Amino acid sequence: MSRLQEALNALGPERLKGIRRGIEKESLRATEAGGLSATPHPTALGSALTHPHITTDYSESQLELITGVHATPETCLEELMQVHQFTYRALGDELMWVSSMPCNLPADETIPIGRYGPSNVGRAKSVYRMGLAHRYGRRMQTISGIHYNWSLPGVSNEGYFALIRNFRRHAFLLLYLFGASPAVCSSFVAGRQHELESLTPHTMYMPYGTSLRMGRLGYQSDAQASLAVSYNSLDGYAGSLHEALTRPYPPYEATGIMNPGGEYNQLATSLLQIENEFYGTIRPKRVIKPGERPLHALRERGVEYVEVRLLDLDPFVPVGIKAQTLRFIDVFLLHCLLSESPPDSPQEIAAMARNQHKTAAYGREPGLLLERGEEQVSLAAWGAELVQSFAPIAASLDATHGTTDYTDALRSAQALLAEPDLLPSARVLAAMARDHENSFTGFARAQSQQTKDKLLGLPYGTALNKKLEAMAQRSVQDQKDIEAADTMPFEIYRQQYVSAERLGLTRTAIAPALAAV
């Protein structure tokens, strides 16, 4: 019996039934003409600061819709659908852009950053976003995606980090199968260096691209490229982040905390302002207490779940992702957890980054080779080998839930490996060519309008609407309560929040600290 099968048998049906998942889905608000909306976050949606399910990400124009924690893909997507239905009723003529790559963008400095009110926590959120604008430009932050939060009962910190290492090794497969951003509006790359080809005067693309969002055009930075974060242990990971959060970075020191007019440029001059600035395909996470730093929560209480961050919005699906995709990812994550996971190394970390960029830009190119240890192996062969090794896990999940859905998800993946023209990225380019004269904006705008019409046409009960209206109103009151309770000057709040003391202690530092008490 294989190691994988033994580990799978040891899990048992009850723990498999204990898998929990949630979704965070970003979408730009766009005009009917396909431009970025310049209006404030709609008041009918409540407070972006305090609403548990409807907020904004980087920009005031970038919605983020969040589900609770769910036992099945179906209930998770049902809640996401309901939040979409409520949101669309507040948008008037505006669209939710269905592509991960943004709509037609205005000049960089006119893209509005998120506004969260005058409270200290609200101001900190806006100042953080201003820091991102200074460091990376505003356009890069308008990219949207889907984050998938996933947990399994009884997994240790070591288990979650083993999962993360394998996930990073095999992430190319998810980019290939579910990447849906092979083209961009030329406004996104105006004035930037890039390797894209021109398709029309207003559309750039990569002929074999899968997910430009996850390639060199997306969440990348020279500063963060110097961060070779290891995932061999919680202590090592926490130490790497601690260093990046506390070490001054000369170019950001030159920008300064404030400008000469007394307005804030950024929260801190360190390589990372806060933990969320660290861009990765997957993160170890822990629910935080009010005011607590995420790194402190991880150090104190360990990993609670993982956040998968590399998924593009699927423009052909009303809520951006379908149940079959979630099932495949469940199988994929279990395989990452249960398979042997040797320690990573700086050399392997660099190779994984190269594989990611090659898959993002050239993933559908016939015969594309990736690095696996000392050898070069074709993406298609490696992917097929992986999917075949997933079969026992899919069978166990099917047996646990009395279904064939997980095995069906693998069959679909096998078909996509054999027929790249069926991939979402290929379908986007085909639809652009067939119906929109190769215009990315034309395709995405039409798809966004079609999605809006479909969502508004679905049944939507009065009770559900009242519940979501009450939630929005409650969030407004919650924001007012936070603002009324503030007594501390913002600068003191900022200094305390970014202080090294708030990041917690490594385990190796705990013993001497206790001995000194």
XYZ file of C-alpha atoms in Angstrom:
517
model
C 0.000 0.000 0.000
C 1.339 3.464 -0.938
C 2.163 6.119 1.641
C -0.614 8.251 0.181
C -3.193 5.472 0.522
C -2.128 4.786 4.117
C -2.462 8.460 4.985
C -5.844 8.605 3.278
C -7.108 5.545 5.141
C -5.939 7.085 8.418
C -8.092 10.161 7.803
C -11.415 8.321 7.748
C -14.800 9.593 6.551
C -15.542 11.800 9.573
C -12.451 13.952 9.124
C -13.091 14.166 5.372
C -16.595 15.401 6.173
C -14.928 18.027 8.362
C -13.374 19.895 5.411
C -14.472 23.523 5.562
C -14.195 26.193 2.915
C -15.034 29.834 2.253
C -14.603 32.226 -0.663
C -13.454 35.842 -1.026
C -14.219 37.173 -4.501
C -12.998 40.506 -5.869
C -14.614 42.371 -8.800
C -14.208 45.883 -10.124
C -17.271 48.082 -10.442
C -17.333 49.200 -14.058
C -19.466 51.528 -16.173
C -21.677 50.213 -18.939
C -19.072 51.515 -21.405
C -16.354 49.342 -19.797
C -14.532 52.023 -17.795
C -13.710 52.041 -14.081
C -16.514 53.374 -11.888
C -15.579 56.602 -10.101
C -18.525 56.531 -7.663
C -18.170 55.830 -3.924
C -18.978 52.396 -2.481
C -22.810 52.233 -2.705
C -24.460 53.256 0.563
C -27.055 50.476 0.204
C -24.220 47.967 0.652
C -23.441 49.245 4.137
C -20.005 49.957 5.560
C -16.970 48.572 3.734
C -15.152 48.758 7.084
C -17.482 46.543 9.115
C -19.780 44.531 6.786
C -18.929 40.819 7.190
C -19.742 39.882 3.583
C -19.445 42.997 1.384
C -16.357 45.181 1.473
C -13.753 46.657 -0.868
C -10.226 45.496 -1.548
C -7.662 47.957 -2.879
C -9.844 50.480 -4.649
C -13.080 52.171 -3.684
C -14.262 50.665 -6.992
C -13.144 47.111 -6.178
C -15.831 45.070 -4.453
C -14.909 42.069 -2.312
C -17.701 39.599 -1.594
C -17.060 37.134 1.239
C -18.858 33.956 2.274
C -18.968 32.355 5.686
C -17.487 28.919 6.398
C -19.235 26.003 4.673
C -19.311 22.208 4.786
C -20.045 21.764 1.059
C -19.117 23.537 -2.188
C -22.835 23.929 -2.974
C -23.780 25.859 0.170
C -20.662 28.022 -0.190
C -21.582 28.975 -3.759
C -25.231 29.460 -2.819
C -24.257 32.098 -0.259
C -21.897 33.732 -2.760
C -24.762 33.855 -5.265
C -27.094 35.500 -2.738
C -24.523 38.167 -1.856
C -24.098 38.842 -5.596
C -27.859 39.203 -6.038
C -28.104 41.723 -3.193
C -25.033 43.630 -4.412
C -26.295 43.957 -7.973
C -29.542 45.497 -6.751
C -27.479 48.344 -5.284
C -25.324 48.997 -8.350
C -27.808 50.724 -10.654
C -26.327 50.873 -14.152
C -22.907 49.654 -13.064
C -21.419 46.240 -13.836
C -19.308 43.817 -11.826
C -16.346 43.200 -14.143
C -16.135 39.450 -14.725
C -12.457 39.294 -15.662
C -9.466 39.211 -13.338
C -7.672 41.741 -15.527
C -9.206 45.201 -15.170
C -11.522 47.229 -17.365
C -10.381 50.347 -19.183
C -8.432 52.282 -16.529
C -7.960 56.033 -16.128
C -4.605 57.654 -15.319
C -2.918 55.842 -12.437
C -3.225 58.680 -9.929
C -6.994 58.975 -10.497
C -7.800 55.364 -9.568
C -9.565 55.817 -6.197
C -8.187 53.937 -3.195
C -10.577 52.441 -0.635
C -12.106 54.796 1.942
C -13.191 53.467 5.327
C -14.058 56.530 7.382
C -12.217 58.655 9.983
C -11.617 56.013 12.668
C -8.041 54.958 13.342
C -8.589 51.500 11.870
C -10.366 53.013 8.849
C -7.604 55.540 8.240
C -4.951 52.825 8.613
C -6.628 50.773 5.882
C -6.565 53.748 3.513
C -2.971 54.716 4.364
C -1.882 51.112 3.723
C -3.464 51.337 0.265
C -1.739 54.661 -0.352
C 1.504 52.881 0.476
C 0.720 50.225 -2.129
C 0.090 53.011 -4.656
C 3.523 54.546 -3.967
C 5.293 51.186 -4.023
C 3.698 49.366 -6.950
C 1.380 51.799 -8.712
C -2.400 51.759 -8.522
C -3.041 49.794 -11.694
C -1.425 46.622 -10.399
C -3.789 46.690 -7.423
C -6.922 46.682 -9.628
C -6.372 43.040 -10.620
C -9.091 40.830 -9.117
C -9.174 37.188 -8.121
C -10.806 34.550 -5.968
C -9.329 33.412 -2.670
C -10.324 29.968 -1.404
C -10.001 29.393 2.344
C -9.702 25.714 3.292
C -9.219 23.651 6.437
C -9.297 20.041 7.621
C -9.760 19.068 11.294
C -6.730 17.853 13.192
C -3.999 19.197 10.920
C -0.884 20.420 12.760
C 1.250 23.418 11.870
C 3.747 20.981 10.366
C 0.976 19.397 8.302
C -0.238 22.713 6.921
C 3.291 23.787 6.011
C 3.890 20.430 4.276
C 0.674 21.109 2.316
C 1.894 24.608 1.408
C 5.264 23.344 0.146
C 3.596 20.798 -2.138
C 1.004 23.330 -3.252
C 3.754 25.672 -4.407
C 5.478 22.815 -6.243
C 2.332 21.873 -8.145
C 0.585 25.266 -8.434
C 1.349 25.329 -12.168
C -1.458 22.796 -12.657
C -4.088 25.118 -11.176
C -2.821 28.041 -13.260
C -3.066 25.872 -16.376
C -6.519 24.429 -15.644
C -8.256 27.521 -14.274
C -6.268 30.498 -15.575
C -8.656 32.780 -17.469
C -6.650 35.962 -18.079
C -4.668 35.602 -21.330
C -5.426 39.152 -22.515
C -5.575 42.681 -21.087
C -6.798 46.142 -21.989
C -3.795 48.110 -23.255
C -4.547 50.816 -20.641
C -3.244 48.388 -18.004
C 0.275 48.274 -19.472
C 0.560 51.868 -20.694
C 4.043 53.120 -19.852
C 5.168 49.748 -18.444
C 7.689 47.251 -19.759
C 6.058 43.975 -20.763
C 6.373 40.966 -23.052
C 2.806 41.060 -24.377
C 1.901 40.997 -28.052
C -0.522 43.451 -29.612
C -3.797 41.901 -30.775
C -5.691 45.115 -31.587
C -4.898 48.785 -30.793
C -6.581 48.403 -27.380
C -5.899 44.732 -26.557
C -2.630 43.012 -25.586
C -2.233 39.275 -25.049
C -0.046 36.198 -24.883
C -1.109 33.653 -27.534
C -0.499 30.712 -25.160
C -1.088 32.621 -21.910
C -3.218 31.183 -19.114
C -3.104 33.674 -16.224
C -1.358 36.972 -16.896
C -2.589 37.975 -13.433
C -0.152 35.463 -11.909
C 2.723 36.289 -14.267
C 5.251 39.094 -14.435
C 2.524 41.660 -15.080
C 0.599 40.803 -11.938
C 1.419 40.840 -8.252
C 5.170 41.120 -8.619
C 7.758 43.508 -7.277
C 11.548 43.751 -7.353
C 11.530 44.490 -3.632
C 9.606 41.347 -2.754
C 11.705 39.271 -5.154
C 14.455 39.594 -2.522
C 12.200 37.723 -0.068
C 12.979 34.007 -0.444
C 10.469 32.980 2.213
C 10.822 29.357 3.302
C 7.803 27.269 4.251
C 9.725 24.576 6.127
C 8.282 25.557 9.518
C 6.072 28.112 11.199
C 9.093 29.573 12.993
C 11.061 29.975 9.769
C 8.121 31.494 7.905
C 7.310 33.842 10.798
C 10.964 34.869 11.084
C 11.134 35.766 7.375
C 7.985 37.885 7.610
C 9.100 39.481 10.887
C 12.311 40.610 9.214
C 10.438 42.049 6.208
C 7.979 43.851 8.506
C 10.630 45.449 10.709
C 13.706 46.065 8.508
C 13.755 49.552 6.927
C 13.941 49.427 3.122
C 15.930 52.391 1.706
C 13.670 53.210 -1.287
C 10.621 53.266 1.002
C 12.534 55.294 3.591
C 13.099 57.833 0.821
C 9.336 58.024 0.262
C 8.833 58.682 3.964
C 5.820 58.141 6.211
C 4.332 61.556 5.396
C 4.594 64.001 2.542
C 5.566 67.680 3.087
C 1.883 68.602 3.208
C 1.316 66.362 6.242
C -0.563 63.600 4.391
C 0.399 59.975 4.917
C 2.329 58.166 2.176
C 2.416 54.733 3.837
C 2.078 52.960 7.172
C 5.760 52.054 7.505
C 9.092 52.243 5.650
C 9.849 48.537 6.013
C 9.913 46.123 3.058
C 6.330 45.154 3.951
C 3.962 47.623 5.641
C 1.753 44.821 7.011
C 1.457 41.055 6.479
C -1.132 41.326 3.687
C 1.390 43.047 1.445
C 3.312 39.788 1.059
C 2.145 38.363 -2.271
C 1.990 34.582 -2.470
C 0.003 31.856 -4.201
C -1.033 30.435 -0.808
C -0.878 31.680 2.794
C -1.121 30.069 6.232
C -3.896 31.883 8.105
C -5.532 32.222 11.500
C -8.643 34.224 12.434
C -7.409 37.286 14.305
C -8.824 39.073 17.324
C -9.737 42.787 17.047
C -6.554 44.825 16.683
C -4.314 41.752 16.570
C -1.579 41.403 13.957
C -1.937 38.290 11.740
C 1.661 37.203 12.423
C 1.075 37.425 16.174
C -2.042 35.250 15.828
C -0.105 32.627 13.842
C 2.762 32.550 16.355
C 0.457 32.382 19.354
C -2.188 29.917 18.164
C -0.869 28.247 15.021
C -2.262 27.747 11.526
C -6.046 27.422 11.345
C -6.546 27.245 7.572
C -4.841 27.984 4.255
C -5.794 30.707 1.784
C -5.398 29.730 -1.885
C -4.747 32.964 -3.790
C -3.974 32.102 -7.417
C -7.460 31.596 -8.875
C -8.650 33.845 -11.688
C -12.280 34.860 -12.003
C -13.989 32.535 -14.482
C -15.808 34.982 -16.808
C -18.128 32.218 -18.042
C -19.576 31.526 -14.566
C -21.957 34.057 -12.903
C -20.173 34.094 -9.526
C -16.690 33.550 -10.967
C -16.136 29.941 -9.920
C -18.084 26.679 -10.135
C -18.574 23.725 -7.804
C -16.511 21.363 -9.970
C -13.511 23.691 -9.624
C -13.899 23.744 -5.829
C -14.028 19.951 -5.759
C -10.876 19.664 -7.825
C -9.099 22.060 -5.470
C -10.295 20.025 -2.463
C -8.703 16.929 -4.015
C -5.573 18.892 -4.947
C -5.143 20.249 -1.396
C -5.650 16.845 0.196
C -3.010 15.413 -2.137
C -0.633 18.215 -1.117
C -1.296 17.421 2.555
C -1.017 13.626 2.371
C 1.942 13.284 -0.022
C 5.571 13.314 1.019
C 6.749 16.927 1.255
C 10.515 17.394 1.536
C 11.890 20.720 2.773
C 12.168 23.489 0.217
C 15.448 25.219 -0.657
C 16.396 28.580 -2.165
C 17.130 26.800 -5.454
C 13.721 25.107 -5.516
C 11.942 28.336 -4.535
C 13.572 30.078 -7.520
C 12.612 27.195 -9.841
C 8.989 27.303 -8.635
C 8.842 31.019 -9.466
C 10.163 30.319 -12.968
C 7.573 27.545 -13.455
C 4.816 29.910 -12.333
C 5.855 32.620 -14.786
C 6.257 30.170 -17.675
C 2.833 28.647 -17.070
C 1.184 32.053 -16.735
C 2.636 33.350 -20.000
C 3.033 30.190 -22.131
C 1.017 27.459 -20.383
C -0.842 26.233 -23.496
C 2.240 26.152 -25.706
C 2.631 22.586 -27.057
C 5.504 20.764 -25.391
C 6.156 23.485 -22.789
C 8.859 22.289 -20.381
C 8.964 23.004 -16.643
C 11.705 22.390 -14.070
C 11.331 19.413 -11.732
C 14.459 18.937 -9.688
C 17.361 18.400 -12.062
C 15.167 17.481 -15.036
C 12.961 19.258 -17.544
C 9.485 17.743 -17.876
C 6.556 18.718 -20.065
C 3.712 20.534 -18.315
C 1.153 18.194 -19.902
C 2.953 15.020 -18.784
C 3.587 16.269 -15.242
C 0.004 17.499 -14.960
C -1.420 14.179 -16.204
C 0.790 12.299 -13.748
C -0.485 14.428 -10.878
C -4.151 14.104 -11.829
C -3.761 10.326 -12.068
C -2.253 10.265 -8.561
C -5.308 12.161 -7.256
C -7.672 9.270 -8.100
C -7.661 7.523 -4.670
C -8.444 10.831 -2.929
C -11.336 11.596 -5.282
C -12.662 8.047 -4.745
C -12.516 8.468 -0.953
C -14.349 11.808 -1.102
C -16.967 10.308 -3.415
C -17.463 7.369 -1.046
C -17.717 9.735 1.926
C -20.352 11.930 0.260
C -22.178 9.259 -1.773
C -21.404 10.886 -5.126
C -19.193 10.655 -8.224
C -18.621 14.410 -8.385
C -14.984 14.363 -7.279
C -13.978 11.692 -9.799
C -15.899 13.639 -12.451
C -13.828 16.726 -11.588
C -10.649 14.721 -12.261
C -12.023 13.474 -15.587
C -12.703 17.061 -16.591
C -9.114 18.009 -15.707
C -7.754 15.106 -17.750
C -9.787 16.299 -20.737
C -8.378 19.826 -20.353
C -4.815 18.485 -20.264
C -5.486 16.572 -23.475
C -7.414 19.388 -25.225
C -5.944 22.819 -24.343
C -8.525 24.530 -26.582
C -11.136 23.701 -23.925
C -9.304 25.643 -21.202
C -10.909 28.859 -19.879
C -7.926 30.877 -21.157
C -8.362 29.458 -24.671
C -12.129 29.999 -24.548
C -11.616 33.666 -23.636
C -9.416 34.222 -26.702
C -11.808 32.244 -28.920
C -14.821 34.281 -27.747
C -12.900 37.523 -28.250
C -12.056 36.516 -31.828
C -15.492 35.105 -32.657
C -17.781 37.753 -31.216
C -15.790 40.884 -30.334
C -13.219 41.546 -33.091
C -10.438 40.464 -30.712
C -11.337 43.157 -28.172
C -10.686 42.203 -24.555
C -12.821 45.064 -23.247
C -15.615 44.213 -25.687
C -15.639 40.584 -24.534
C -15.459 41.339 -20.811
C -18.068 44.112 -21.000
C -20.547 41.880 -22.872
C -19.885 38.978 -20.502
C -20.344 41.285 -17.491
C -23.681 42.562 -18.817
C -24.849 39.025 -19.532
C -23.842 37.970 -16.009
C -25.709 40.929 -14.495
C -28.880 40.080 -16.442
C -28.647 36.441 -15.392
C -28.138 37.215 -11.693
C -30.940 39.796 -11.600
C -33.258 37.317 -13.323
C -32.845 34.602 -10.689
C -35.433 34.120 -7.896
C -34.712 36.422 -4.973
C -36.904 36.237 -1.884
C -38.156 39.105 0.262
C -36.900 37.426 3.433
C -33.375 37.141 2.037
C -33.419 40.787 0.968
C -34.601 41.945 4.410
C -31.876 39.909 6.107
C -29.142 41.408 3.897
C -30.567 44.936 4.219
C -30.504 44.594 8.009
C -26.895 43.385 7.838
C -25.922 46.436 5.762
C -27.654 48.804 8.218
C -26.002 47.077 11.168
C -22.592 47.541 9.574
C -23.158 51.303 9.293
C -23.964 51.485 12.993
C -20.932 49.327 13.809
C -18.692 51.789 11.965
C -20.209 54.712 13.885
C -19.592 52.880 17.170
C -15.919 52.344 16.266
C -15.518 56.016 15.361
C -17.217 57.168 18.571
C -14.941 54.978 20.702
C -11.673 56.337 19.241
C -9.633 58.489 21.618
C -6.044 57.886 20.488
C -4.349 60.242 17.971
C -3.824 58.438 14.671
C -0.038 58.810 14.666
C 0.232 57.050 18.029
C -2.166 54.350 16.780
C -0.019 53.872 13.652
C 3.246 53.648 15.584
C 1.809 51.108 18.011
C 0.231 49.009 15.243
C 3.433 48.662 13.177
C 5.713 48.150 16.190
C 7.765 44.948 16.350
C 6.246 44.158 19.764
C 2.847 43.608 18.111
C 4.230 40.798 15.925
C 4.612 38.269 18.745
C 7.627 36.234 19.739
C 9.250 33.296 17.992
C 9.326 30.097 20.009
C 13.089 30.366 20.365
C 12.654 33.837 21.886
C 9.902 32.830 24.296
C 12.056 30.931 26.812
C 14.604 33.742 27.452
C 11.766 36.251 27.658
C 9.979 34.176 30.280
C 13.200 33.632 32.201
C 13.630 37.384 32.480
C 10.187 37.873 34.061
